mmCIF file of C-alpha atoms and ligand atoms in Angstrom:
data_model
loop_
_atom_site.group_PDB
_atom_site.id
_atom_site.type_symbol
_atom_site.label_atom_id
_atom_site.label_comp_id
_atom_site.label_asym_id
_atom_site.label_seq_id
_atom_site.Cartn_x
_atom_site.Cartn_y
_atom_site.Cartn_z
ATOM 1 C CA MET A 18 35.801 5.450 -32.838
ATOM 2 C CA THR A 19 35.154 9.062 -31.609
ATOM 3 C CA ASP A 20 36.649 10.202 -28.231
ATOM 4 C CA THR A 21 34.532 9.244 -25.393
ATOM 5 C CA THR A 22 35.832 12.163 -23.162
ATOM 6 C CA THR A 23 34.621 14.920 -25.801
ATOM 7 C CA ARG A 24 30.807 13.445 -26.497
ATOM 8 C CA SER A 25 28.057 14.011 -23.877
ATOM 9 C CA TRP A 26 26.563 10.597 -22.498
ATOM 10 C CA ARG A 27 23.313 11.705 -24.946
ATOM 11 C CA GLU A 28 25.410 11.941 -27.976
ATOM 12 C CA ARG A 29 26.822 8.470 -26.966
ATOM 13 C CA GLN A 30 23.659 6.899 -26.364
ATOM 14 C CA ALA A 31 22.379 8.319 -30.088
ATOM 15 C CA GLU A 32 25.178 6.906 -31.640
ATOM 16 C CA ASP A 33 26.260 3.928 -29.843
ATOM 17 C CA LEU A 34 22.911 2.337 -28.935
ATOM 18 C CA MET A 35 20.074 1.117 -31.343
ATOM 19 C CA ALA A 36 17.597 3.573 -31.881
ATOM 20 C CA SER A 37 14.679 1.205 -30.313
ATOM 21 C CA TYR A 38 14.646 3.039 -27.181
ATOM 22 C CA ALA A 39 13.655 6.631 -26.521
ATOM 23 C CA PRO A 40 16.569 8.909 -25.434
ATOM 24 C CA ALA A 41 17.344 8.094 -22.115
ATOM 25 C CA LEU A 42 16.236 10.588 -19.117
ATOM 26 C CA ARG A 43 19.358 10.738 -17.172
ATOM 27 C CA MET A 44 22.619 9.004 -16.572
ATOM 28 C CA LEU A 45 22.124 6.948 -13.335
ATOM 29 C CA VAL A 46 25.534 5.750 -11.611
ATOM 30 C CA ARG A 47 24.439 4.336 -7.962
ATOM 31 C CA GLY A 48 21.334 3.716 -5.914
ATOM 32 C CA GLU A 49 20.508 2.809 -2.436
ATOM 33 C CA GLY A 50 17.149 1.900 -0.922
ATOM 34 C CA CYS A 51 14.271 3.747 -2.770
ATOM 35 C CA TRP A 52 16.769 6.127 -4.288
ATOM 36 C CA VAL A 53 19.125 6.548 -7.493
ATOM 37 C CA GLU A 54 21.951 9.465 -8.131
ATOM 38 C CA ASP A 55 22.666 10.609 -11.620
ATOM 39 C CA ASP A 56 25.878 11.562 -12.657
ATOM 40 C CA GLU A 57 25.749 15.020 -11.335
ATOM 41 C CA GLY A 58 24.990 13.897 -8.106
ATOM 42 C CA ASN A 59 21.338 14.744 -8.203
ATOM 43 C CA ARG A 60 19.150 12.013 -6.188
ATOM 44 C CA TYR A 61 15.975 10.812 -7.183
ATOM 45 C CA LEU A 62 12.988 9.083 -5.320
ATOM 46 C CA ASP A 63 12.607 5.776 -7.332
ATOM 47 C CA PHE A 64 9.051 5.277 -7.263
ATOM 48 C CA LEU A 65 9.348 3.215 -10.638
ATOM 49 C CA GLY A 66 11.904 0.790 -9.429
ATOM 50 C CA GLY A 67 12.760 -0.259 -12.850
ATOM 51 C CA ILE A 68 9.540 -1.163 -13.988
ATOM 52 C CA ALA A 69 8.367 -3.185 -11.111
ATOM 53 C CA VAL A 70 11.935 -5.185 -10.930
ATOM 54 C CA ASN A 71 13.652 -3.611 -7.985
ATOM 55 C CA SER A 72 11.716 -5.463 -5.184
ATOM 56 C CA LEU A 73 14.090 -4.708 -2.520
ATOM 57 C CA GLY A 74 15.120 -1.496 -3.677
ATOM 58 C CA HIS A 75 18.697 -0.603 -4.835
ATOM 59 C CA ALA A 76 22.092 -2.022 -3.128
ATOM 60 C CA HIS A 77 20.147 -4.169 -1.013
ATOM 61 C CA PRO A 78 22.336 -5.955 1.545
ATOM 62 C CA VAL A 79 20.508 -9.122 0.899
ATOM 63 C CA ILE A 80 21.587 -9.127 -2.948
ATOM 64 C CA VAL A 81 25.052 -7.615 -2.339
ATOM 65 C CA GLU A 82 25.529 -10.716 -0.011
ATOM 66 C CA ALA A 83 23.568 -13.527 -2.218
ATOM 67 C CA ALA A 84 25.175 -12.205 -5.844
ATOM 68 C CA SER A 85 28.890 -11.594 -4.378
ATOM 69 C CA SER A 86 29.238 -14.918 -2.604
ATOM 70 C CA GLN A 87 27.595 -17.098 -5.527
ATOM 71 C CA ALA A 88 29.644 -15.215 -8.009
ATOM 72 C CA ALA A 89 32.669 -16.329 -6.065
ATOM 73 C CA ARG A 90 31.440 -19.968 -5.767
ATOM 74 C CA LEU A 91 29.562 -20.892 -9.253
ATOM 75 C CA VAL A 92 27.624 -18.826 -11.646
ATOM 76 C CA HIS A 93 26.914 -20.910 -14.595
ATOM 77 C CA VAL A 94 26.869 -24.484 -15.418
ATOM 78 C CA SER A 95 24.787 -25.661 -18.099
ATOM 79 C CA ASN A 96 21.598 -27.515 -17.996
ATOM 80 C CA TYR A 97 23.300 -30.590 -18.407
ATOM 81 C CA PHE A 98 23.765 -30.143 -14.604
ATOM 82 C CA THR A 99 21.455 -29.059 -11.691
ATOM 83 C CA THR A 100 22.556 -26.948 -8.801
ATOM 84 C CA PRO A 101 21.404 -26.504 -5.020
ATOM 85 C CA SER A 102 19.760 -23.006 -5.603
ATOM 86 C CA GLN A 103 17.960 -24.163 -9.161
ATOM 87 C CA LEU A 104 15.991 -26.773 -6.912
ATOM 88 C CA GLU A 105 15.374 -24.744 -4.070
ATOM 89 C CA LEU A 106 14.061 -22.065 -6.172
ATOM 90 C CA ALA A 107 11.906 -24.605 -8.224
ATOM 91 C CA GLU A 108 10.693 -25.796 -4.929
ATOM 92 C CA ARG A 109 9.755 -22.441 -3.525
ATOM 93 C CA LEU A 110 8.050 -21.467 -6.631
ATOM 94 C CA LYS A 111 5.837 -24.631 -6.443
ATOM 95 C CA ARG A 112 4.954 -23.658 -2.962
ATOM 96 C CA ILE A 113 4.305 -19.816 -3.230
ATOM 97 C CA THR A 114 2.348 -20.573 -6.444
ATOM 98 C CA GLY A 115 0.394 -23.178 -4.861
ATOM 99 C CA ALA A 116 1.049 -25.623 -7.872
ATOM 100 C CA GLY A 117 2.506 -27.939 -5.150
ATOM 101 C CA ASP A 118 3.939 -31.650 -5.910
ATOM 102 C CA GLU A 119 2.155 -31.535 -9.242
ATOM 103 C CA GLY A 120 4.014 -28.225 -10.222
ATOM 104 C CA ARG A 121 6.696 -28.223 -12.683
ATOM 105 C CA VAL A 122 8.873 -25.308 -13.089
ATOM 106 C CA TYR A 123 10.851 -24.006 -16.523
ATOM 107 C CA PHE A 124 13.288 -21.169 -16.082
ATOM 108 C CA GLY A 125 14.272 -18.758 -18.656
ATOM 109 C CA ASN A 126 15.979 -15.189 -18.405
ATOM 110 C CA SER A 127 13.005 -12.860 -18.955
ATOM 111 C CA GLY A 128 9.224 -12.371 -19.015
ATOM 112 C CA ALA A 129 9.064 -12.785 -22.886
ATOM 113 C CA GLU A 130 10.859 -15.848 -22.524
ATOM 114 C CA ALA A 131 8.617 -17.348 -19.682
ATOM 115 C CA ASN A 132 5.731 -16.696 -22.107
ATOM 116 C CA GLU A 133 7.477 -18.113 -24.948
ATOM 117 C CA ALA A 134 7.611 -21.341 -23.002
ATOM 118 C CA ALA A 135 3.616 -20.962 -22.329
ATOM 119 C CA PHE A 136 3.172 -20.349 -25.844
ATOM 120 C CA LYS A 137 4.786 -23.930 -26.507
ATOM 121 C CA LEU A 138 2.843 -25.379 -23.339
ATOM 122 C CA ALA A 139 -0.223 -24.074 -25.419
ATOM 123 C CA ARG A 140 0.817 -25.773 -28.747
ATOM 124 C CA ARG A 141 1.531 -28.797 -26.784
ATOM 125 C CA ASN A 142 -2.360 -28.781 -25.620
ATOM 126 C CA SER A 143 -3.304 -29.346 -29.299
ATOM 127 C CA ASP A 144 -4.597 -33.239 -29.289
ATOM 128 C CA GLY A 145 -4.049 -32.246 -33.324
ATOM 129 C CA ALA A 146 -7.447 -30.075 -33.181
ATOM 130 C CA ARG A 147 -6.887 -27.277 -30.952
ATOM 131 C CA ASN A 148 -5.240 -24.560 -33.000
ATOM 132 C CA ARG A 149 -6.842 -21.372 -31.519
ATOM 133 C CA ILE A 150 -5.164 -19.374 -28.914
ATOM 134 C CA LEU A 151 -7.192 -16.650 -27.000
ATOM 135 C CA ALA A 152 -5.610 -13.478 -25.628
ATOM 136 C CA LEU A 153 -6.848 -9.791 -24.532
ATOM 137 C CA LYS A 154 -6.528 -6.588 -26.664
ATOM 138 C CA ASN A 155 -4.269 -4.306 -25.274
ATOM 139 C CA ALA A 156 -2.609 -7.026 -23.034
ATOM 140 C CA PHE A 157 1.080 -6.982 -23.242
ATOM 141 C CA HIS A 158 3.293 -10.192 -23.094
ATOM 142 C CA GLY A 159 6.789 -9.098 -24.273
ATOM 143 C CA ARG A 160 8.454 -8.094 -27.678
ATOM 144 C CA THR A 161 10.005 -11.667 -28.842
ATOM 145 C CA MET A 162 7.648 -12.901 -31.858
ATOM 146 C CA GLY A 163 5.918 -15.657 -29.987
ATOM 147 C CA ALA A 164 4.898 -12.822 -27.111
ATOM 148 C CA LEU A 165 4.598 -10.197 -29.566
ATOM 149 C CA ALA A 166 1.712 -12.510 -31.201
ATOM 150 C CA LEU A 167 -0.032 -12.710 -27.728
ATOM 151 C CA THR A 168 0.163 -8.851 -27.270
ATOM 152 C CA GLY A 169 -2.943 -6.998 -28.316
ATOM 153 C CA LYS A 170 -1.460 -4.207 -29.321
ATOM 154 C CA PRO A 171 -1.957 -3.828 -33.343
ATOM 155 C CA ALA A 172 0.700 -0.890 -33.550
ATOM 156 C CA LEU A 173 3.482 -3.100 -31.814
ATOM 157 C CA GLN A 174 2.812 -5.861 -34.213
ATOM 158 C CA ALA A 175 2.211 -4.219 -37.624
ATOM 159 C CA PRO A 176 6.038 -3.389 -38.406
ATOM 160 C CA PHE A 177 6.996 -7.065 -38.118
ATOM 161 C CA GLU A 178 3.857 -8.859 -39.656
ATOM 162 C CA PRO A 179 3.223 -11.742 -40.374
ATOM 163 C CA MET A 180 2.679 -12.444 -36.937
ATOM 164 C CA ILE A 181 2.682 -16.076 -35.815
ATOM 165 C CA ALA A 182 -0.538 -17.593 -36.848
ATOM 166 C CA GLY A 183 -3.600 -18.444 -34.528
ATOM 167 C CA VAL A 184 -3.926 -15.956 -32.093
ATOM 168 C CA GLU A 185 -7.032 -13.993 -31.608
ATOM 169 C CA HIS A 186 -7.539 -10.840 -29.583
ATOM 170 C CA LEU A 187 -10.708 -10.337 -27.475
ATOM 171 C CA ASP A 188 -12.446 -7.591 -25.791
ATOM 172 C CA SER A 189 -11.909 -7.841 -21.929
ATOM 173 C CA THR A 190 -15.590 -9.076 -21.145
ATOM 174 C CA VAL A 191 -17.110 -12.359 -20.233
ATOM 175 C CA ASP A 192 -19.348 -11.772 -23.219
ATOM 176 C CA ALA A 193 -16.670 -11.709 -25.440
ATOM 177 C CA LEU A 194 -14.761 -14.890 -23.739
ATOM 178 C CA GLU A 195 -18.159 -16.904 -23.932
ATOM 179 C CA ALA A 196 -18.583 -16.116 -27.631
ATOM 180 C CA ALA A 197 -15.079 -17.200 -28.456
ATOM 181 C CA MET A 198 -14.726 -20.446 -26.362
ATOM 182 C CA ARG A 199 -15.104 -23.568 -27.834
ATOM 183 C CA ASP A 200 -13.267 -26.987 -27.972
ATOM 184 C CA ASP A 201 -10.701 -26.012 -30.432
ATOM 185 C CA VAL A 202 -9.058 -23.405 -28.024
ATOM 186 C CA ALA A 203 -5.835 -24.562 -26.758
ATOM 187 C CA ALA A 204 -5.274 -21.519 -24.036
ATOM 188 C CA LEU A 205 -6.208 -18.246 -22.893
ATOM 189 C CA PHE A 206 -3.647 -16.081 -21.842
ATOM 190 C CA LEU A 207 -4.250 -12.812 -19.704
ATOM 191 C CA GLU A 208 -2.867 -10.378 -17.365
ATOM 192 C CA PRO A 209 -4.851 -9.956 -14.485
ATOM 193 C CA ILE A 210 -3.937 -6.321 -14.391
ATOM 194 C CA LYS A 211 -2.608 -4.747 -17.467
ATOM 195 C CA GLY A 212 0.454 -2.906 -16.690
ATOM 196 C CA GLU A 213 1.745 -1.688 -19.914
ATOM 197 C CA THR A 214 -1.801 -0.178 -20.880
ATOM 198 C CA GLY A 215 -1.991 1.888 -17.615
ATOM 199 C CA VAL A 216 -2.367 -0.397 -15.103
ATOM 200 C CA VAL A 217 -5.767 -1.354 -16.174
ATOM 201 C CA PRO A 218 -7.404 -4.552 -13.764
ATOM 202 C CA LEU A 219 -9.628 -7.166 -15.332
ATOM 203 C CA PRO A 220 -13.595 -6.583 -14.425
ATOM 204 C CA ASP A 221 -14.580 -8.054 -11.097
ATOM 205 C CA GLY A 222 -15.320 -11.755 -11.792
ATOM 206 C CA TYR A 223 -13.565 -12.313 -15.046
ATOM 207 C CA LEU A 224 -10.978 -14.461 -13.578
ATOM 208 C CA GLU A 225 -13.509 -16.714 -11.894
ATOM 209 C CA ALA A 226 -15.469 -16.818 -15.226
ATOM 210 C CA ALA A 227 -12.223 -17.381 -17.566
ATOM 211 C CA ARG A 228 -11.225 -20.722 -15.384
ATOM 212 C CA ARG A 229 -14.792 -21.847 -15.598
ATOM 213 C CA LEU A 230 -15.223 -21.730 -19.348
ATOM 214 C CA THR A 231 -11.613 -22.632 -20.153
ATOM 215 C CA GLU A 232 -11.968 -25.706 -17.986
ATOM 216 C CA ARG A 233 -15.144 -26.665 -19.808
ATOM 217 C CA HIS A 234 -13.630 -26.573 -22.926
ATOM 218 C CA GLY A 235 -10.165 -28.234 -22.058
ATOM 219 C CA ALA A 236 -8.077 -24.949 -22.756
ATOM 220 C CA LEU A 237 -5.376 -23.897 -20.720
ATOM 221 C CA LEU A 238 -5.708 -20.596 -18.364
ATOM 222 C CA ILE A 239 -2.247 -19.023 -18.505
ATOM 223 C CA ILE A 240 -1.805 -15.918 -16.238
ATOM 224 C CA ASP A 241 1.087 -13.878 -17.087
ATOM 225 C CA GLU A 242 1.955 -12.348 -13.761
ATOM 226 C CA ILE A 243 5.236 -10.896 -14.911
ATOM 227 C CA GLN A 244 4.337 -7.396 -13.631
ATOM 228 C CA THR A 245 1.824 -8.231 -11.044
ATOM 229 C CA GLY A 246 3.383 -11.160 -9.406
ATOM 230 C CA ILE A 247 5.792 -11.454 -6.442
ATOM 231 C CA GLY A 248 4.104 -9.740 -3.873
ATOM 232 C CA ARG A 249 3.708 -6.370 -5.968
ATOM 233 C CA THR A 250 -0.318 -6.399 -5.352
ATOM 234 C CA GLY A 251 -0.669 -7.827 -1.898
ATOM 235 C CA ARG A 252 -0.366 -11.444 -2.399
ATOM 236 C CA TRP A 253 2.254 -13.496 -3.995
ATOM 237 C CA PHE A 254 0.438 -13.562 -7.201
ATOM 238 C CA ASP A 255 -2.144 -11.189 -8.014
ATOM 239 C CA HIS A 256 -4.724 -13.782 -9.140
ATOM 240 C CA GLN A 257 -4.657 -15.416 -5.694
ATOM 241 C CA HIS A 258 -6.920 -12.605 -4.746
ATOM 242 C CA THR A 259 -9.652 -14.569 -6.151
ATOM 243 C CA GLY A 260 -8.895 -18.180 -5.698
ATOM 244 C CA ILE A 261 -8.805 -19.575 -8.792
ATOM 245 C CA VAL A 262 -6.043 -22.162 -9.908
ATOM 246 C CA PRO A 263 -4.615 -21.518 -13.474
ATOM 247 C CA ASP A 264 -2.758 -24.194 -15.629
ATOM 248 C CA ALA A 265 0.415 -21.917 -15.986
ATOM 249 C CA VAL A 266 1.390 -18.818 -14.355
ATOM 250 C CA THR A 267 4.397 -16.760 -15.732
ATOM 251 C CA MET A 268 6.614 -14.510 -13.938
ATOM 252 C CA ALA A 269 9.933 -12.235 -14.133
ATOM 253 C CA LYS A 270 10.339 -8.736 -13.106
ATOM 254 C CA GLY A 271 10.665 -8.749 -9.404
ATOM 255 C CA ILE A 272 11.529 -12.228 -8.991
ATOM 256 C CA ALA A 273 15.428 -11.520 -8.386
ATOM 257 C CA GLY A 274 15.460 -7.604 -7.637
ATOM 258 C CA GLY A 275 16.833 -7.002 -10.931
ATOM 259 C CA VAL A 276 19.095 -10.004 -11.945
ATOM 260 C CA PRO A 277 17.612 -11.325 -15.286
ATOM 261 C CA LEU A 278 15.337 -14.464 -14.409
ATOM 262 C CA GLY A 279 11.912 -15.613 -16.023
ATOM 263 C CA ALA A 280 9.975 -18.672 -15.125
ATOM 264 C CA MET A 281 6.950 -20.456 -15.748
ATOM 265 C CA VAL A 282 5.362 -22.477 -13.119
ATOM 266 C CA THR A 283 2.631 -25.204 -14.328
ATOM 267 C CA PHE A 284 0.001 -27.036 -12.356
ATOM 268 C CA GLY A 285 -1.670 -30.678 -12.645
ATOM 269 C CA ARG A 286 -2.121 -32.150 -16.016
ATOM 270 C CA ALA A 287 -0.285 -29.145 -17.751
ATOM 271 C CA SER A 288 3.137 -30.293 -15.839
ATOM 272 C CA LEU A 289 3.004 -33.105 -18.148
ATOM 273 C CA LEU A 290 2.702 -31.493 -21.674
ATOM 274 C CA LEU A 291 6.262 -30.463 -22.589
ATOM 275 C CA GLN A 292 8.313 -33.099 -23.601
ATOM 276 C CA ARG A 293 11.955 -33.721 -23.176
ATOM 277 C CA GLY A 294 13.718 -31.739 -26.027
ATOM 278 C CA ASP A 295 11.155 -29.319 -26.395
ATOM 279 C CA HIS A 296 12.170 -26.253 -25.050
ATOM 280 C CA GLY A 297 15.560 -25.005 -23.311
ATOM 281 C CA SER A 298 17.615 -21.981 -22.815
ATOM 282 C CA THR A 299 21.834 -21.604 -22.390
ATOM 283 C CA PHE A 300 21.450 -19.312 -18.972
ATOM 284 C CA GLY A 301 18.171 -20.313 -17.806
ATOM 285 C CA GLY A 302 18.056 -21.395 -14.415
ATOM 286 C CA ASN A 303 21.855 -20.645 -13.753
ATOM 287 C CA PRO A 304 23.190 -20.627 -10.154
ATOM 288 C CA PHE A 305 23.809 -16.835 -9.943
ATOM 289 C CA ALA A 306 20.311 -15.987 -10.863
ATOM 290 C CA THR A 307 18.750 -18.705 -8.922
ATOM 291 C CA THR A 308 20.532 -17.830 -5.930
ATOM 292 C CA VAL A 309 19.683 -14.180 -6.192
ATOM 293 C CA ALA A 310 15.717 -15.288 -6.388
ATOM 294 C CA ASN A 311 16.143 -17.317 -3.345
ATOM 295 C CA ALA A 312 17.751 -14.577 -1.393
ATOM 296 C CA VAL A 313 14.947 -12.093 -2.640
ATOM 297 C CA LEU A 314 11.921 -14.415 -2.120
ATOM 298 C CA ALA A 315 13.108 -15.346 1.327
ATOM 299 C CA GLU A 316 13.704 -11.506 2.084
ATOM 300 C CA ILE A 317 10.106 -10.785 1.021
ATOM 301 C CA GLU A 318 8.850 -13.423 3.428
ATOM 302 C CA ARG A 319 10.957 -12.451 6.306
ATOM 303 C CA ALA A 320 10.054 -8.822 5.955
ATOM 304 C CA ASP A 321 6.424 -9.263 5.286
ATOM 305 C CA LEU A 322 6.727 -7.215 2.171
ATOM 306 C CA ILE A 323 3.781 -8.430 0.741
ATOM 307 C CA GLY A 324 2.018 -7.118 3.825
ATOM 308 C CA ASN A 325 3.892 -3.926 3.108
ATOM 309 C CA ALA A 326 2.912 -4.020 -0.172
ATOM 310 C CA ALA A 327 -0.954 -4.387 0.739
ATOM 311 C CA ARG A 328 -0.925 -1.589 3.123
ATOM 312 C CA ARG A 329 1.519 1.071 1.325
ATOM 313 C CA GLY A 330 -0.870 0.939 -1.816
ATOM 314 C CA PRO A 331 -3.741 2.738 -0.258
ATOM 315 C CA GLN A 332 -1.454 5.046 1.825
ATOM 316 C CA ILE A 333 0.075 6.309 -2.022
ATOM 317 C CA ARG A 334 -3.633 6.189 -3.225
ATOM 318 C CA ASP A 335 -4.534 8.775 -0.352
ATOM 319 C CA ALA A 336 -1.354 11.071 -1.004
ATOM 320 C CA VAL A 337 -2.219 11.244 -4.651
ATOM 321 C CA LEU A 338 -5.885 12.013 -3.820
ATOM 322 C CA ALA A 339 -4.995 14.524 -1.024
ATOM 323 C CA THR A 340 -3.135 16.552 -3.837
ATOM 324 C CA GLY A 341 -6.374 17.389 -4.825
ATOM 325 C CA SER A 342 -5.143 18.156 -8.166
ATOM 326 C CA SER A 343 -7.664 18.753 -11.150
ATOM 327 C CA LEU A 344 -5.419 16.834 -13.396
ATOM 328 C CA VAL A 345 -5.974 13.740 -11.776
ATOM 329 C CA THR A 346 -9.008 11.868 -12.671
ATOM 330 C CA GLU A 347 -8.653 8.466 -10.833
ATOM 331 C CA VAL A 348 -6.268 6.228 -9.121
ATOM 332 C CA ARG A 349 -6.250 2.442 -10.418
ATOM 333 C CA GLY A 350 -4.259 -0.808 -9.361
ATOM 334 C CA ARG A 351 -4.018 -3.000 -6.348
ATOM 335 C CA GLY A 352 -0.762 -2.636 -3.877
ATOM 336 C CA LEU A 353 1.937 -1.131 -5.293
ATOM 337 C CA LEU A 354 1.190 -1.422 -8.751
ATOM 338 C CA ILE A 355 -0.641 1.727 -9.243
ATOM 339 C CA GLY A 356 -2.185 3.544 -12.189
ATOM 340 C CA ILE A 357 -2.996 7.185 -11.996
ATOM 341 C CA GLY A 358 -5.352 8.331 -14.827
ATOM 342 C CA VAL A 359 -4.753 12.055 -15.671
ATOM 343 C CA VAL A 360 -6.387 14.407 -18.073
ATOM 344 C CA GLU A 361 -6.084 13.890 -21.487
ATOM 345 C CA GLY A 362 -2.471 14.342 -23.032
ATOM 346 C CA ALA A 363 -1.009 15.433 -19.210
ATOM 347 C CA ALA A 364 0.934 12.448 -18.223
ATOM 348 C CA PRO A 365 4.442 13.209 -19.949
ATOM 349 C CA ALA A 366 4.334 16.823 -18.704
ATOM 350 C CA ILE A 367 3.665 15.454 -15.346
ATOM 351 C CA ALA A 368 6.539 12.750 -15.167
ATOM 352 C CA ALA A 369 8.860 15.315 -16.455
ATOM 353 C CA ALA A 370 8.093 18.011 -13.982
ATOM 354 C CA ALA A 371 8.432 14.902 -11.352
ATOM 355 C CA LEU A 372 11.803 14.151 -12.784
ATOM 356 C CA ASP A 373 12.952 17.763 -12.428
ATOM 357 C CA ARG A 374 11.893 17.528 -8.595
ATOM 358 C CA GLY A 375 13.909 14.440 -7.999
ATOM 359 C CA LEU A 376 10.852 11.953 -8.329
ATOM 360 C CA ILE A 377 10.963 8.907 -10.769
ATOM 361 C CA VAL A 378 7.414 8.069 -12.320
ATOM 362 C CA ASN A 379 6.527 6.747 -15.472
ATOM 363 C CA ALA A 380 4.151 8.417 -18.074
ATOM 364 C CA ILE A 381 3.231 5.117 -19.726
ATOM 365 C CA ASN A 382 0.773 6.579 -21.854
ATOM 366 C CA PRO A 383 -1.055 10.115 -22.559
ATOM 367 C CA THR A 384 -3.457 9.502 -19.772
ATOM 368 C CA SER A 385 -1.595 7.316 -17.374
ATOM 369 C CA ILE A 386 1.004 7.674 -14.954
ATOM 370 C CA ARG A 387 2.417 4.556 -13.357
ATOM 371 C CA ILE A 388 3.955 4.058 -10.209
ATOM 372 C CA ALA A 389 5.729 0.734 -9.032
ATOM 373 C CA PRO A 390 8.048 1.444 -6.109
ATOM 374 C CA PRO A 391 10.351 -0.888 -4.506
ATOM 375 C CA LEU A 392 8.204 -3.201 -2.157
ATOM 376 C CA ILE A 393 10.421 -1.843 0.889
ATOM 377 C CA VAL A 394 8.998 1.567 0.830
ATOM 378 C CA GLY A 395 7.992 3.019 4.022
ATOM 379 C CA ASP A 396 6.230 6.306 5.399
ATOM 380 C CA ALA A 397 9.316 8.538 4.934
ATOM 381 C CA GLU A 398 9.478 7.612 1.341
ATOM 382 C CA ILE A 399 5.733 7.995 0.915
ATOM 383 C CA ALA A 400 5.930 11.681 2.619
ATOM 384 C CA GLU A 401 8.504 12.482 0.155
ATOM 385 C CA PHE A 402 6.665 11.313 -2.656
ATOM 386 C CA ALA A 403 3.788 13.109 -1.677
ATOM 387 C CA ASP A 404 5.680 16.623 -1.584
ATOM 388 C CA ARG A 405 7.110 15.885 -4.827
ATOM 389 C CA PHE A 406 4.392 14.834 -6.873
ATOM 390 C CA GLY A 407 1.877 17.175 -5.359
ATOM 391 C CA ALA A 408 4.652 19.958 -6.200
ATOM 392 C CA ALA A 409 4.603 18.505 -10.295
ATOM 393 C CA LEU A 410 1.182 18.353 -10.484
ATOM 394 C CA ALA A 411 0.979 21.996 -9.267
ATOM 395 C CA ALA A 412 4.007 23.049 -12.113
ATOM 396 C CA CYS A 413 1.572 21.454 -14.640
HETATM 397 C C1 PLP B 528 7.505 -6.808 -18.806
HETATM 398 C C2 PLP B 528 6.207 -7.545 -19.165
HETATM 399 C C3 PLP B 528 6.630 -8.669 -19.834
HETATM 400 C C4 PLP B 528 7.787 -8.984 -20.862
HETATM 401 O O1 PLP B 528 9.107 -8.982 -19.992
HETATM 402 P P1 PLP B 528 10.313 -8.750 -20.481
HETATM 403 O O2 PLP B 528 11.474 -9.058 -19.251
HETATM 404 O O3 PLP B 528 10.474 -7.251 -20.969
HETATM 405 O O4 PLP B 528 10.644 -9.905 -21.807
HETATM 406 C C5 PLP B 528 5.722 -9.610 -20.393
HETATM 407 N N1 PLP B 528 4.414 -9.803 -19.620
HETATM 408 C C6 PLP B 528 4.171 -8.409 -18.870
HETATM 409 C C7 PLP B 528 2.609 -8.653 -18.074
HETATM 410 C C8 PLP B 528 5.067 -7.270 -18.800
HETATM 411 O O5 PLP B 528 4.646 -6.688 -17.638
#
């Protein structure tokens, strides 16, 4: 081992961590509210929120209290046992999804794990004859092998072929869905807004058509709300803007404010598909993560952070448009999941200029800036964002 005191953190990352991530932008050491601080004492306004994860921002007293008191009581048991917080969270998720009494909940530790559970659910909807699963081109469902097979991005899949068989990727049009949908389809997976593709919403009417067609052919409609869920777009779950009822919803990112937790909630007959022994996770649904999730979700309700997301989204959109920058081509998304379209190739330079000015935003691709601030964001933070983002655009 080389001496850690003489190597910079950049060298240490390169020498110590797997090369699967890009070099880190900064070394962060603490945070509070919508702000984080690096190892040199510089502060940054965090308008990425750990990629839509830090629902309550950083070091929120509700999370501090829930995590520390539960850590002193019970962190982990095993799924041979249940705990009060696990059942409370399951009941809460059945309520906020609208799955109700017929709903059932499976707990994992990440978004990908929630989608792996949903993949098994789809396979169990087989009747022996259903061997096709539909998903959308350019959608993102995670990096594990089942989730990767669902992810409609050939560049991510290519190095790891062969993919798990049976998944077809469609254009995001009702025509393409109508052409593909038959009685041999087990499930349709979709994201209501493609977050990793630059915050690109499905066309109006698509979800309703997807519900109609899957229902007619006995296929499950599985909605990946891992990025869009937990209040971010102005409803608990983005598909609730429409009123359709899915067969399963997967969620993760914002659910426990940064403590790892993923879940799949099933509706109606889909709740009967997985049998004893079909799936499991050692850590899944442990009392530590579920206690923090209960505290986060209760705080979102108490402080009306879903209403805040609905109100703050348009305010941020207006602030972006008010810069008058010719680099900005459009603003997409709903609530506090926002994609800023920029001229070809400009996004990385804009995000770098923002970071140098103490603002974290994400260049998700060369033509898109993604922002997903904590749901607690208010007037002061938005004014600060407007100044810093405007300056970053002006510098590019
Ligand atoms: C982030 C994300 C995932 C994967 O979640 P992980 O926790 O990284 O495994 C899956 N689907 C969507 C829509 C996501 O945004």
